[in-house]
XYZ file of C-alpha atoms in Angstrom:
431
model
C -23.421 -11.013 13.905
C -23.536 -7.895 11.750
C -26.945 -6.566 12.757
C -25.509 -3.613 14.659
C -23.289 -2.424 11.799
C -23.947 0.747 9.875
C -22.471 2.069 6.693
C -22.616 5.026 4.311
C -20.270 7.177 6.330
C -21.227 5.871 9.751
C -18.657 4.138 11.926
C -18.536 0.332 11.754
C -16.319 -0.376 14.711
C -16.706 -4.144 14.511
C -15.178 -4.346 11.079
C -11.533 -4.270 10.257
C -10.480 -2.542 7.069
C -7.512 -1.565 5.096
C -7.022 0.301 1.891
C -4.412 1.394 -0.551
C -3.581 4.263 1.717
C -0.137 4.038 3.279
C 2.240 6.543 4.640
C 5.762 7.482 3.884
C 8.385 8.328 6.425
C 11.914 8.946 5.319
C 13.557 5.826 6.651
C 16.971 6.270 8.139
C 19.744 3.918 7.238
C 21.045 1.326 9.668
C 24.399 2.980 9.065
C 25.300 6.516 10.044
C 26.616 7.136 6.548
C 25.462 6.545 3.015
C 27.844 4.838 0.596
C 27.490 5.490 -3.096
C 28.776 3.506 -6.110
C 32.067 1.695 -6.507
C 34.089 4.697 -5.365
C 32.319 4.491 -1.979
C 32.107 8.241 -1.625
C 30.957 8.735 1.953
C 28.335 11.366 2.595
C 27.197 12.165 6.101
C 23.469 11.845 6.655
C 23.592 15.355 8.082
C 24.656 16.721 4.700
C 21.412 15.671 3.040
C 18.839 18.422 2.479
C 17.390 19.496 5.806
C 14.007 19.830 4.213
C 13.780 16.026 4.215
C 13.594 16.226 7.987
C 10.378 18.208 7.663
C 8.521 15.048 6.778
C 9.772 13.370 9.940
C 9.868 16.032 12.602
C 7.844 18.963 11.335
C 10.849 21.282 11.328
C 9.861 24.136 9.041
C 13.013 26.220 9.522
C 14.461 25.135 6.227
C 17.396 26.724 4.465
C 16.824 27.216 0.769
C 20.511 26.840 -0.022
C 20.284 23.217 1.173
C 17.961 22.258 -1.655
C 17.558 19.042 -3.567
C 20.488 20.011 -5.804
C 22.868 18.693 -3.132
C 21.079 15.367 -3.087
C 21.089 15.191 -6.872
C 24.849 15.777 -6.982
C 25.473 13.082 -4.406
C 23.257 10.631 -6.283
C 24.573 11.391 -9.735
C 26.370 8.065 -10.035
C 23.734 5.865 -8.395
C 22.242 3.253 -10.702
C 19.018 4.723 -12.126
C 15.722 2.926 -11.886
C 14.744 0.799 -14.832
C 13.001 2.668 -17.630
C 9.510 1.624 -18.601
C 6.907 -0.515 -16.945
C 8.090 -3.224 -14.593
C 5.692 -5.797 -16.041
C 4.882 -6.259 -19.734
C 1.396 -6.364 -21.221
C 1.911 -10.028 -22.095
C 2.689 -10.850 -18.462
C -0.435 -8.981 -17.376
C -2.533 -10.949 -19.874
C -0.989 -14.213 -18.709
C -1.755 -13.300 -15.110
C -5.374 -12.446 -15.932
C -5.737 -15.696 -17.879
C -5.223 -17.641 -14.641
C -8.078 -15.936 -12.780
C -10.945 -17.994 -14.292
C -9.149 -21.102 -13.033
C -8.950 -19.539 -9.575
C -12.710 -18.974 -9.563
C -13.360 -22.523 -10.758
C -11.050 -23.949 -8.091
C -12.971 -22.127 -5.380
C -16.470 -22.803 -6.696
C -16.369 -26.377 -7.963
C -19.981 -27.500 -7.829
C -19.113 -31.150 -7.260
C -17.570 -30.194 -3.929
C -20.500 -28.080 -2.774
C -23.565 -29.734 -4.270
C -25.681 -29.010 -1.198
C -25.302 -25.234 -1.467
C -25.349 -24.274 -5.183
C -26.767 -20.817 -4.403
C -23.722 -20.031 -2.262
C -21.344 -21.279 -4.942
C -23.004 -19.014 -7.512
C -22.872 -16.036 -5.148
C -19.212 -16.691 -4.301
C -18.357 -16.622 -7.989
C -20.090 -13.262 -8.334
C -18.277 -11.883 -5.269
C -14.892 -12.951 -6.600
C -15.441 -11.658 -10.126
C -16.686 -8.257 -8.959
C -14.048 -7.569 -6.318
C -10.806 -9.395 -7.109
C -9.638 -8.897 -10.721
C -10.195 -5.134 -10.999
C -7.574 -2.492 -10.312
C -3.916 -2.442 -11.259
C -3.064 -5.789 -9.632
C 0.291 -4.373 -8.584
C 0.722 -6.694 -5.630
C 0.170 -9.916 -7.513
C 2.272 -8.761 -10.448
C 5.033 -7.662 -8.074
C 5.286 -11.214 -6.768
C 5.621 -12.594 -10.301
C 8.218 -9.969 -11.197
C 10.184 -10.718 -8.026
C 10.108 -14.449 -8.679
C 11.344 -14.026 -12.248
C 14.193 -11.773 -11.102
C 15.213 -13.793 -8.045
C 14.765 -17.444 -9.034
C 17.474 -19.254 -11.004
C 16.626 -19.770 -14.662
C 16.288 -23.516 -14.115
C 13.428 -22.860 -11.684
C 11.439 -20.712 -14.134
C 9.532 -23.502 -15.779
C 5.932 -22.962 -16.948
C 4.762 -24.929 -13.905
C 6.737 -22.743 -11.484
C 5.591 -19.523 -13.163
C 1.992 -20.687 -12.877
C 2.519 -21.324 -9.170
C 3.810 -17.760 -8.828
C 0.714 -16.504 -10.660
C -1.582 -18.438 -8.324
C 0.272 -17.049 -5.294
C -0.103 -13.601 -6.838
C -3.870 -14.059 -6.997
C -3.851 -15.028 -3.316
C -2.378 -11.587 -2.572
C -4.965 -9.929 -4.802
C -7.686 -11.726 -2.842
C -6.227 -10.400 0.403
C -6.338 -6.914 -1.102
C -9.964 -7.407 -2.182
C -10.918 -8.606 1.305
C -9.440 -5.469 2.838
C -11.044 -3.116 0.314
C -14.552 -4.543 0.624
C -14.535 -3.826 4.365
C -12.586 -0.590 3.969
C -15.204 0.879 1.675
C -17.979 0.033 4.133
C -16.206 1.677 7.049
C -15.355 4.808 5.058
C -18.749 5.043 3.408
C -16.931 5.191 0.062
C -18.892 5.581 -3.142
C -16.695 4.156 -5.865
C -13.837 1.721 -6.152
C -11.887 0.909 -9.302
C -14.189 2.970 -11.473
C -17.545 1.565 -10.310
C -19.752 1.593 -7.247
C -18.401 -0.112 -4.161
C -19.582 -3.678 -3.634
C -21.627 -2.881 -0.515
C -23.526 -0.156 -2.380
C -25.060 -2.672 -4.764
C -28.774 -2.984 -3.813
C -28.545 -6.754 -3.438
C -25.475 -6.589 -1.170
C -25.548 -3.945 1.582
C -24.174 -5.195 4.892
C -23.825 -8.693 3.480
C -20.565 -7.330 2.077
C -19.027 -7.948 5.508
C -19.535 -11.687 5.106
C -18.447 -11.485 1.472
C -15.144 -9.931 2.471
C -14.483 -12.778 4.885
C -15.567 -15.206 2.165
C -12.859 -13.813 -0.143
C -10.194 -14.114 2.535
C -11.080 -17.726 3.308
C -10.406 -18.616 -0.301
C -6.748 -17.670 0.099
C -6.102 -20.581 2.425
C -8.112 -22.972 0.245
C -5.791 -22.137 -2.647
C -2.645 -22.361 -0.536
C -3.619 -25.826 0.664
C -4.598 -26.990 -2.816
C -1.432 -25.876 -4.603
C 1.340 -25.470 -2.053
C 0.803 -27.896 0.834
C 3.705 -30.070 -0.363
C 6.092 -27.169 -0.996
C 9.023 -26.491 1.351
C 7.842 -22.888 1.786
C 4.210 -23.727 2.656
C 4.610 -22.884 6.338
C 6.380 -19.588 5.545
C 3.609 -18.645 3.100
C 0.854 -19.323 5.636
C 2.791 -17.415 8.279
C 3.394 -14.419 6.007
C -0.295 -14.147 5.101
C -1.344 -14.372 8.751
C 1.305 -11.853 9.820
C 0.419 -9.376 7.071
C -3.280 -9.639 7.898
C -2.680 -9.152 11.620
C -0.419 -6.148 11.126
C -2.869 -4.592 8.691
C -5.680 -4.990 11.210
C -3.557 -3.270 13.862
C -2.808 -0.432 11.472
C -6.480 -0.098 10.659
C -7.345 0.020 14.344
C -4.842 2.835 14.904
C -6.232 4.655 11.873
C -9.790 4.426 13.207
C -8.791 5.431 16.722
C -6.960 8.477 15.401
C -9.974 9.580 13.357
C -12.213 9.113 16.400
C -9.869 11.224 18.525
C -10.922 14.405 16.699
C -14.060 14.712 18.818
C -12.055 14.856 22.058
C -8.575 15.999 21.089
C -9.313 17.900 17.875
C -6.242 17.341 15.701
C -3.672 17.034 18.470
C -2.997 13.358 17.734
C -2.239 14.053 14.070
C 1.533 13.742 14.342
C 4.026 12.426 11.802
C 5.100 9.634 14.143
C 1.519 8.414 14.459
C 0.984 8.711 10.730
C 4.110 6.692 10.027
C 2.914 3.930 12.337
C -0.497 3.809 10.668
C 1.051 3.497 7.235
C 3.690 0.963 8.207
C 1.144 -1.432 9.652
C -1.881 -0.682 7.545
C -0.329 -0.716 4.084
C 3.382 -1.318 3.777
C 3.492 -4.859 5.143
C 0.864 -6.370 2.875
C 1.351 -4.152 -0.166
C 5.142 -4.267 -0.472
C 6.757 -6.700 1.945
C 4.347 -9.611 1.467
C 4.691 -10.031 -2.346
C 8.492 -9.935 -2.381
C 8.943 -12.036 0.769
C 6.717 -14.743 -0.720
C 8.646 -14.625 -3.993
C 11.941 -14.942 -2.130
C 10.823 -18.103 -0.346
C 9.416 -19.522 -3.591
C 12.789 -18.816 -5.240
C 14.587 -20.696 -2.480
C 15.900 -17.604 -0.676
C 15.575 -18.127 3.075
C 18.616 -16.237 4.376
C 17.463 -14.136 7.348
C 19.745 -11.183 6.593
C 18.587 -10.965 2.989
C 14.973 -10.996 4.150
C 15.724 -8.308 6.736
C 17.329 -5.978 4.202
C 14.529 -6.488 1.700
C 11.889 -5.883 4.371
C 13.473 -2.603 5.509
C 13.569 -1.264 1.971
C 10.111 -2.493 1.016
C 8.504 -0.869 4.053
C 10.170 2.372 3.009
C 8.723 2.050 -0.484
C 5.327 1.369 1.054
C 5.514 4.632 2.952
C 6.416 6.496 -0.228
C 3.474 4.856 -1.995
C 1.008 5.892 0.704
C 1.977 9.546 0.683
C 1.262 9.509 -3.042
C -2.087 7.877 -2.341
C -2.969 10.494 0.266
C -2.150 13.249 -2.212
C -4.281 11.683 -4.952
C -7.197 11.263 -2.529
C -7.464 15.048 -2.344
C -5.927 16.321 -5.593
C -6.255 13.360 -7.952
C -8.774 13.026 -10.779
C -11.422 10.403 -9.868
C -11.655 9.508 -13.551
C -8.003 8.455 -13.368
C -7.715 7.164 -9.795
C -10.966 5.188 -10.006
C -12.290 6.436 -6.669
C -13.674 9.570 -5.058
C -11.448 10.637 -2.182
C -12.991 10.953 1.268
C -9.983 11.354 3.595
C -11.042 14.854 4.667
C -14.644 13.839 5.324
C -13.577 10.704 7.207
C -11.103 12.591 9.399
C -8.173 10.463 8.230
C -4.718 11.093 9.605
C -3.286 11.658 6.145
C 0.092 13.018 5.098
C -1.580 16.178 3.804
C -3.303 16.845 7.122
C -0.147 16.244 9.157
C 2.063 18.456 6.975
C -0.630 21.157 6.885
C -0.717 21.185 10.699
C 3.056 21.520 10.762
C 3.037 24.573 8.497
C -0.270 26.363 9.097
C -0.851 29.671 10.831
C -2.988 29.801 14.005
C -5.951 31.030 11.940
C -5.520 28.222 9.419
C -5.282 25.654 12.211
C -8.556 26.938 13.602
C -10.195 26.345 10.224
C -8.774 22.833 10.078
C -9.996 22.035 13.576
C -13.483 23.326 12.783
C -13.840 21.672 9.386
C -11.709 18.523 9.226
C -13.754 15.332 9.509
C -16.999 16.949 8.352
C -19.095 15.800 5.389
C -20.389 19.344 4.849
C -19.173 20.252 1.309
C -18.383 23.823 2.386
C -16.179 22.611 5.224
C -14.441 20.121 2.936
C -13.715 22.976 0.518
C -12.425 25.091 3.406
C -9.869 22.376 4.245
C -8.813 22.161 0.601
C -8.409 25.926 0.526
C -6.020 25.763 3.463
C -4.077 23.032 1.676
C -3.746 25.266 -1.379
C -2.812 28.306 0.693
C 0.026 26.325 2.234
C 0.930 25.157 -1.287
C 0.775 21.470 -0.459
C 0.902 20.427 -4.138
C 4.354 22.016 -4.428
C 5.485 20.552 -1.100
C 4.360 17.115 -2.251
C 6.149 17.443 -5.594
C 9.388 18.325 -3.829
C 8.907 15.518 -1.355
C 8.249 12.953 -4.081
C 11.419 13.789 -5.977
C 13.664 13.911 -2.923
C 12.221 10.712 -1.481
C 12.624 8.886 -4.775
C 16.302 9.837 -4.864
C 16.826 8.812 -1.261
C 15.241 5.390 -1.780
C 17.514 4.891 -4.784
C 20.432 5.448 -2.445
C 19.111 2.910 0.041
C 18.753 0.349 -2.749
C 22.372 0.915 -3.734
C 23.405 0.341 -0.120
C 21.969 -3.153 -0.028
C 24.371 -6.052 0.284
C 23.990 -9.794 0.440
C 23.540 -10.766 -3.196
C 19.911 -9.859 -3.942
C 19.161 -8.567 -7.434
C 19.027 -4.795 -6.928
C 17.325 -4.273 -10.285
C 14.174 -5.752 -8.766
C 13.954 -2.942 -6.230
C 14.808 -0.286 -8.817
C 11.987 -1.600 -11.010
C 9.494 -1.613 -8.148
C 10.430 1.968 -7.285
C 10.230 3.055 -10.902
C 6.761 1.545 -11.115
C 5.336 3.830 -8.423
C 7.358 7.004 -9.129
C 5.204 9.843 -10.503
C 2.135 7.614 -10.621
C -1.318 9.168 -10.991
C -3.523 6.240 -9.988
């Protein structure tokens, strides 16, 4: 099945991957106006800094007098994001304490006595690939459940169910990353070599990734088959996986287009679509949507509002990830960035193409997507000449403020502090 696959930087078209990369587009409100605080001061969308439009349309004719100070004044009375980490160290320890049970549930020898070698290997696959990293997605589900469920529903049994569901999301993430690293030819993940680069693994990692994903549905059936939200949970996992695969396909097709179209397909609209499908659905929408159903929240309008906001946060998260891929410290991020070498349609590349001179564009077209270290450095030099670190810093602050506004706009009774905490968790992150 996998005999024709290659890795180590070569294309593996048969595999589907995803990664932590997502993209941010400034999401417009469903309303033509923004409403702030109890005084309902109405501010036209047109009065927001025009530089925000740069990230959507590529308009570089910005007026300095319409700086972020206007946005800060308009947001002065918006509820600030929660201070501190969204999840405590105790909650992280409690979450990690459940993982050995997850492994045991999936590798019970009395259920698979005929294939003990496979059971042993599966345990190794799970322990190497699933519990590492920040576990933001699984912890986000637990946080959302605690903040959305009535106190009477927060029994130890219910919290444990939320923790198990959180590990199902972490397994989905691990499945995506195992294949993602193969396709990208990545070297490290979460501070150590990628799974497929282990001498005893190689291309077998493709089967291992599928092995991890299959465990999700074993756990869902074992723990949630009698729950009223079982169907919604299955549906959400299938939907998130399908959308992520579509986003990955668009990402791969865009990278492949360089050979024929150079960088002509690197537009902000295309980037936004890649990020929305490839990252935002499974990284932000899936954890909270699952928690809402587990908390007994099935109102369609509440789910719609939450989804709109969570996809926006996912976009914000991915732009940060794109920046760290190029300018982050591998010792902190846990991985060596390869977006330039892999010809990824990243936020940095798209914004650089919007702002570069004809000579700089020529350099980008000649060097982007190459593994030649000199060409990679040439792309980074163009990024620095354009001052992308400063552009990103401005973008991050303005986008953070705008998302705060969108949170304040929400109606329908959901706990807004949940969304403020999730936003605070990713603001100014460095890994």
